[in-house]
Amino acid sequence: MRLRVEFTTEPFDLDEAPAHAVAARGVIQKAQLDAVDVGPFGNTAEGEAGEVLAAVTALLRDSLEAGATRVSLQVNVIGEGDS
């Protein structure tokens, strides 16, 4: 099964990426995921279910430890043509 995760961390800072955002993005970029897209207002990544779920666990832990007050995420099952 393949999954797509979309996430944001808060509070936002438009002048500089906060430590919690850097931590969350770092987790996603280091994970063995496909189609990683990071941006100032949202981030997405796709991959095999086990890899995505492990990355979500790590990004929650690391971003909360780095000061996030909210993490919003959505996980979707994707099919062959949904990439």
C-alpha positions as a LaTeX table, in Angstrom:
\begin{tabular}{lrrr}
\hline
Residue & $x$ (\AA) & $y$ (\AA) & $z$ (\AA) \\
\hline
Met1 & 0.00 & 0.00 & 0.00 \\
Arg2 & 1.20 & 3.49 & $-0.85$ \\
Leu3 & 0.40 & 6.56 & 1.20 \\
Arg4 & 0.65 & 10.31 & 0.71 \\
Val5 & 1.18 & 12.56 & 3.74 \\
Glu6 & 0.56 & 16.30 & 3.77 \\
Phe7 & 1.56 & 18.29 & 6.84 \\
Thr8 & 2.20 & 21.69 & 8.35 \\
Thr9 & 3.62 & 22.75 & 11.69 \\
Glu10 & 2.78 & 25.84 & 13.70 \\
Pro11 & 3.34 & 28.52 & 14.82 \\
Phe12 & 4.24 & 30.08 & 11.48 \\
Asp13 & 7.09 & 32.52 & 11.01 \\
Leu14 & 7.25 & 34.12 & 7.58 \\
Asp15 & 10.69 & 35.66 & 8.16 \\
Glu16 & 12.58 & 32.50 & 9.11 \\
Ala17 & 11.76 & 28.80 & 9.23 \\
Pro18 & 11.15 & 27.89 & 12.89 \\
Ala19 & 13.07 & 25.02 & 14.48 \\
His20 & 9.98 & 22.78 & 14.50 \\
Ala21 & 9.46 & 23.23 & 10.76 \\
Val22 & 13.12 & 22.52 & 10.05 \\
Ala23 & 12.95 & 19.38 & 12.22 \\
Ala24 & 9.81 & 18.06 & 10.50 \\
Arg25 & 11.14 & 18.73 & 7.01 \\
Gly26 & 14.45 & 17.12 & 7.90 \\
Val27 & 12.70 & 13.92 & 8.94 \\
Ile28 & 10.76 & 13.78 & 5.67 \\
Gln29 & 13.77 & 14.59 & 3.51 \\
Lys30 & 15.88 & 11.88 & 5.20 \\
Ala31 & 13.16 & 9.21 & 4.99 \\
Gln32 & 13.05 & 6.83 & 2.06 \\
Leu33 & 10.02 & 8.47 & 0.48 \\
Asp34 & 9.11 & 9.47 & $-3.06$ \\
Ala35 & 7.86 & 12.77 & $-4.43$ \\
Val36 & 8.92 & 14.88 & $-1.46$ \\
Asp37 & 7.83 & 18.51 & $-1.80$ \\
Val38 & 8.57 & 20.98 & 1.00 \\
Gly39 & 7.30 & 24.54 & 1.04 \\
Pro40 & 6.56 & 27.44 & 3.35 \\
Phe41 & 2.87 & 26.57 & 3.83 \\
Gly42 & 2.77 & 22.82 & 3.43 \\
Asn43 & 4.75 & 19.71 & 2.73 \\
Thr44 & 3.92 & 16.46 & 0.96 \\
Ala45 & 5.58 & 13.11 & 0.47 \\
Glu46 & 4.63 & 9.69 & $-0.84$ \\
Gly47 & 5.91 & 6.21 & $-0.20$ \\
Glu48 & 5.27 & 2.72 & 1.00 \\
Ala49 & 2.97 & 2.61 & 4.03 \\
Gly50 & 5.61 & 1.46 & 6.51 \\
Glu51 & 8.04 & 4.20 & 5.49 \\
Val52 & 5.38 & 6.93 & 5.58 \\
Leu53 & 4.05 & 5.85 & 8.97 \\
Ala54 & 7.57 & 5.69 & 10.44 \\
Ala55 & 8.31 & 9.16 & 9.05 \\
Val56 & 5.04 & 10.56 & 10.47 \\
Thr57 & 5.90 & 9.19 & 13.90 \\
Ala58 & 9.36 & 10.77 & 13.77 \\
Leu59 & 8.14 & 14.11 & 12.44 \\
Leu60 & 5.52 & 14.37 & 15.19 \\
Arg61 & 8.07 & 13.57 & 17.88 \\
Asp62 & 10.82 & 15.82 & 16.50 \\
Ser63 & 8.66 & 18.82 & 15.63 \\
Leu64 & 6.86 & 18.80 & 19.00 \\
Glu65 & 10.20 & 18.52 & 20.81 \\
Ala66 & 11.45 & 21.47 & 18.73 \\
Gly67 & 8.56 & 23.71 & 19.82 \\
Ala68 & 5.60 & 23.08 & 17.52 \\
Thr69 & 2.30 & 23.94 & 19.14 \\
Arg70 & 0.26 & 22.30 & 16.39 \\
Val71 & 0.95 & 19.73 & 13.70 \\
Ser72 & $-1.73$ & 19.29 & 11.06 \\
Leu73 & $-1.50$ & 16.28 & 8.84 \\
Gln74 & $-3.49$ & 14.25 & 6.41 \\
Val75 & $-2.64$ & 10.75 & 5.20 \\
Asn76 & $-4.26$ & 9.32 & 2.08 \\
Val77 & $-4.05$ & 5.91 & 0.46 \\
Ile78 & $-3.02$ & 6.41 & $-3.14$ \\
Gly79 & $-3.45$ & 4.19 & $-6.15$ \\
Glu80 & $-1.24$ & 3.60 & $-9.14$ \\
Gly81 & $-2.45$ & 6.66 & $-11.09$ \\
Asp82 & $-2.80$ & 9.07 & $-8.16$ \\
Ser83 & 0.81 & 10.32 & $-7.93$ \\
\hline
\end{tabular}
